[in-house]
Amino acid sequence: MTKNKLIVFVKNEEAGKVKTRLAETIGDEKALEVYRQLLAFTQSQSREVMAEKEVWYSSYIPQKDRWNEGGFLKKKQTGDDLGKRMSDAFNGSFHQEERGKVVLIGSDCPGLNTEIIEEAFLQLNKHDVVIGPASDGGYYLIGMRKFIPEIFKGIAWSTNSVFKDSVKIINKKGLSVFVLDKLNDIDTVEDLVNFELRTLNSER
């Protein structure tokens, strides 16, 4: 029986190293607190997904943190840039025996819930790649049913063309792709304010 896997990419909880664009406005400590809230949300949503689950840290693997709960295997990211880190994670996953579909998500998207992640796995029954575009031009989720290394090559990471350029590569290879709904990451104070306003309005 093939096994699906969910990979969660996170940054270690260190002030000055997370949400750096947001920290320029609200300070390192407050930015760290925002990121911790995003991590808690991501953990609560991903732990309910019916798949093997792994959390991949940016710098080191802590012995005890929130990810000790929920059945997550802990690993450390490898590679010099985001593309190489994601590529290594997918490559290692698909080299395991009886691997099915693999979905990778980030940890700073407050709109990414269990239902969307499960929809990604479902769409991989019919498509080669599934991708979730972010409002800043990147993406918050990418999944595939076989390893496609070209998707992570030749991309200018942390720019507003990441999603667009990635889809071009997928199309050029003649692969089918399913695009999920666009969601907002929390990278700037404007993102944070807009999210808090939407949350407030939805609770009324």
Short mmCIF file of C-alpha atoms in Angstrom, two decimals:
data_model
loop_
_atom_site.label_atom_id
_atom_site.label_comp_id
_atom_site.label_asym_id
_atom_site.label_seq_id
_atom_site.Cartn_x
_atom_site.Cartn_y
_atom_site.Cartn_z
CA MET A 1 0.00 0.00 0.00
CA THR A 2 1.42 3.39 -0.99
CA LYS A 3 1.70 6.05 1.66
CA ASN A 4 1.09 9.76 1.25
CA LYS A 5 3.29 12.29 3.04
CA LEU A 6 2.79 15.84 4.27
CA ILE A 7 5.94 17.92 4.75
CA VAL A 8 5.81 21.14 6.79
CA PHE A 9 8.70 23.59 6.33
CA VAL A 10 9.33 25.75 9.40
CA LYS A 11 11.93 28.19 10.66
CA ASN A 12 13.38 27.72 14.11
CA GLU A 13 11.81 30.04 16.68
CA GLU A 14 14.57 32.64 17.01
CA ALA A 15 14.05 36.38 17.29
CA GLY A 16 15.63 38.24 14.41
CA LYS A 17 15.51 35.22 12.10
CA VAL A 18 11.77 34.88 11.45
CA LYS A 19 9.36 37.27 9.74
CA THR A 20 12.21 39.72 9.14
CA ARG A 21 10.16 42.01 6.87
CA LEU A 22 7.46 42.21 9.52
CA ALA A 23 10.11 42.79 12.20
CA GLU A 24 11.29 45.93 10.40
CA THR A 25 8.02 47.53 11.52
CA ILE A 26 7.01 45.82 14.77
CA GLY A 27 10.36 44.58 16.11
CA ASP A 28 12.00 41.17 16.40
CA GLU A 29 10.19 39.97 19.52
CA LYS A 30 6.70 40.85 18.31
CA ALA A 31 7.46 39.31 14.91
CA LEU A 32 8.55 36.13 16.69
CA GLU A 33 5.28 36.06 18.61
CA VAL A 34 3.31 36.41 15.36
CA TYR A 35 5.30 33.55 13.86
CA ARG A 36 4.65 31.38 16.92
CA GLN A 37 0.93 31.96 16.45
CA LEU A 38 1.24 30.95 12.79
CA LEU A 39 3.15 27.83 13.78
CA ALA A 40 0.48 26.87 16.30
CA PHE A 41 -2.22 27.27 13.64
CA THR A 42 -0.26 25.31 11.04
CA GLN A 43 0.40 22.51 13.51
CA SER A 44 -3.27 22.30 14.52
CA GLN A 45 -4.41 22.06 10.89
CA SER A 46 -1.74 19.72 9.56
CA ARG A 47 -1.95 17.23 12.43
CA GLU A 48 -5.48 16.29 11.28
CA VAL A 49 -4.37 15.34 7.76
CA MET A 50 -4.53 11.61 7.01
CA ALA A 51 -0.93 11.08 5.86
CA GLU A 52 2.55 10.54 7.19
CA LYS A 53 3.68 13.87 8.59
CA GLU A 54 7.12 15.43 8.82
CA VAL A 55 8.28 18.84 10.06
CA TRP A 56 11.53 20.13 8.52
CA TYR A 57 13.46 22.78 10.48
CA SER A 58 15.62 25.49 8.93
CA SER A 59 18.60 25.32 11.32
CA TYR A 60 18.42 22.57 13.93
CA ILE A 61 16.04 19.96 15.36
CA PRO A 62 14.81 20.87 18.88
CA GLN A 63 14.26 17.99 21.25
CA LYS A 64 10.92 19.24 22.52
CA ASP A 65 8.47 21.72 21.03
CA ARG A 66 4.89 21.92 19.75
CA TRP A 67 5.68 19.41 16.98
CA ASN A 68 6.25 16.61 19.47
CA GLU A 69 2.47 16.22 19.38
CA GLY A 70 0.52 15.09 16.33
CA GLY A 71 2.72 12.31 15.01
CA PHE A 72 5.33 14.44 13.23
CA LEU A 73 8.74 13.04 12.33
CA LYS A 74 11.38 15.75 12.70
CA LYS A 75 14.01 16.48 10.06
CA LYS A 76 16.42 19.26 9.13
CA GLN A 77 16.35 21.09 5.80
CA THR A 78 19.41 20.87 3.55
CA GLY A 79 20.49 23.10 0.70
CA ASP A 80 21.68 26.65 0.05
CA ASP A 81 18.35 28.15 -1.03
CA LEU A 82 14.64 27.42 -0.71
CA GLY A 83 14.49 25.61 -4.04
CA LYS A 84 17.29 23.21 -3.14
CA ARG A 85 15.76 22.62 0.29
CA MET A 86 12.36 21.74 -1.16
CA SER A 87 13.95 19.65 -3.91
CA ASP A 88 15.96 17.64 -1.37
CA ALA A 89 12.84 17.04 0.74
CA PHE A 90 10.83 15.76 -2.23
CA ASN A 91 13.73 13.73 -3.60
CA GLY A 92 14.29 11.96 -0.31
CA SER A 93 10.59 11.29 0.10
CA PHE A 94 10.09 9.72 -3.32
CA HIS A 95 13.15 7.52 -2.89
CA GLN A 96 11.41 5.78 -0.03
CA GLU A 97 9.63 2.55 -0.87
CA GLU A 98 5.89 2.58 -1.59
CA ARG A 99 5.72 6.37 -1.62
CA GLY A 100 2.47 7.80 -2.92
CA LYS A 101 1.80 11.53 -3.12
CA VAL A 102 3.87 14.19 -1.35
CA VAL A 103 2.60 17.64 -0.38
CA LEU A 104 4.82 20.36 1.09
CA ILE A 105 3.50 23.44 2.88
CA GLY A 106 4.96 26.49 4.55
CA SER A 107 4.13 27.75 8.02
CA ASP A 108 3.12 31.39 7.58
CA CYS A 109 -0.24 31.17 5.83
CA PRO A 110 -3.19 31.58 8.24
CA GLY A 111 -5.73 30.62 5.56
CA LEU A 112 -4.25 27.18 4.93
CA ASN A 113 -6.49 24.67 6.71
CA THR A 114 -6.93 20.92 6.84
CA GLU A 115 -9.53 20.92 4.07
CA ILE A 116 -7.24 22.66 1.59
CA ILE A 117 -4.38 20.26 2.32
CA GLU A 118 -6.67 17.26 1.85
CA GLU A 119 -7.96 18.80 -1.38
CA ALA A 120 -4.35 18.94 -2.61
CA PHE A 121 -3.90 15.21 -2.02
CA LEU A 122 -7.23 14.51 -3.72
CA GLN A 123 -6.33 16.55 -6.82
CA LEU A 124 -3.08 14.60 -7.16
CA ASN A 125 -5.20 11.59 -8.12
CA LYS A 126 -5.88 13.41 -11.40
CA HIS A 127 -2.98 15.84 -11.82
CA ASP A 128 0.81 15.61 -11.79
CA VAL A 129 1.27 18.73 -9.68
CA VAL A 130 -0.88 20.79 -7.33
CA ILE A 131 0.14 24.29 -6.27
CA GLY A 132 -1.36 26.94 -3.99
CA PRO A 133 -0.54 30.51 -5.05
CA ALA A 134 0.12 33.20 -2.45
CA SER A 135 -0.90 36.82 -2.90
CA ASP A 136 2.74 37.94 -2.89
CA GLY A 137 3.51 35.96 -6.04
CA GLY A 138 4.95 32.89 -4.35
CA TYR A 139 3.15 29.74 -3.27
CA TYR A 140 2.10 28.30 0.08
CA LEU A 141 1.75 24.66 -1.02
CA ILE A 142 3.19 22.39 -3.68
CA GLY A 143 2.50 18.71 -4.18
CA MET A 144 3.36 16.04 -6.72
CA ARG A 145 2.95 12.33 -7.32
CA LYS A 146 6.48 11.85 -8.64
CA PHE A 147 9.68 13.81 -8.16
CA ILE A 148 10.06 16.62 -10.71
CA PRO A 149 13.39 18.36 -9.94
CA GLU A 150 13.04 20.93 -12.73
CA ILE A 151 10.28 22.71 -10.80
CA PHE A 152 12.86 23.97 -8.32
CA LYS A 153 15.53 25.08 -10.79
CA GLY A 154 16.00 28.51 -12.35
CA ILE A 155 13.55 30.23 -9.98
CA ALA A 156 14.26 33.65 -8.44
CA TRP A 157 13.11 32.79 -4.92
CA SER A 158 11.48 35.42 -2.69
CA THR A 159 10.24 37.40 -5.69
CA ASN A 160 6.73 38.03 -7.00
CA SER A 161 7.30 35.76 -10.01
CA VAL A 162 7.87 32.47 -8.18
CA PHE A 163 4.39 31.05 -8.77
CA LYS A 164 4.20 32.24 -12.38
CA ASP A 165 7.65 30.91 -13.28
CA SER A 166 6.98 27.58 -11.56
CA VAL A 167 3.77 27.05 -13.54
CA LYS A 168 5.64 27.87 -16.76
CA ILE A 169 8.11 25.08 -16.02
CA ILE A 170 5.30 22.64 -15.25
CA ASN A 171 3.50 23.51 -18.49
CA LYS A 172 6.71 23.33 -20.53
CA LYS A 173 7.23 19.76 -19.33
CA GLY A 174 3.71 18.87 -20.49
CA LEU A 175 2.51 18.08 -16.96
CA SER A 176 -0.98 18.66 -15.65
CA VAL A 177 -1.36 21.11 -12.76
CA PHE A 178 -4.21 21.97 -10.43
CA VAL A 179 -4.17 25.47 -8.92
CA LEU A 180 -5.72 25.91 -5.48
CA ASP A 181 -7.31 29.13 -4.22
CA LYS A 182 -4.98 32.09 -3.70
CA LEU A 183 -4.21 32.81 -0.05
CA ASN A 184 -2.33 35.49 1.87
CA ASP A 185 0.95 34.95 3.68
CA ILE A 186 1.85 37.15 6.64
CA ASP A 187 5.07 38.90 5.58
CA THR A 188 4.45 42.58 6.27
CA VAL A 189 2.54 44.69 8.78
CA GLU A 190 -0.04 45.37 6.06
CA ASP A 191 -0.60 41.62 5.69
CA LEU A 192 -1.02 41.31 9.44
CA VAL A 193 -3.48 44.21 9.70
CA ASN A 194 -5.56 42.97 6.75
CA PHE A 195 -5.73 39.47 8.23
CA GLU A 196 -6.75 40.74 11.66
CA LEU A 197 -9.45 42.92 10.09
CA ARG A 198 -10.83 39.98 8.09
CA THR A 199 -10.81 37.81 11.18
CA LEU A 200 -12.61 40.49 13.19
CA ASN A 201 -15.26 40.97 10.51
CA SER A 202 -15.84 37.21 10.14
CA GLU A 203 -16.49 36.90 13.88
CA ARG A 204 -19.23 39.51 13.91
#
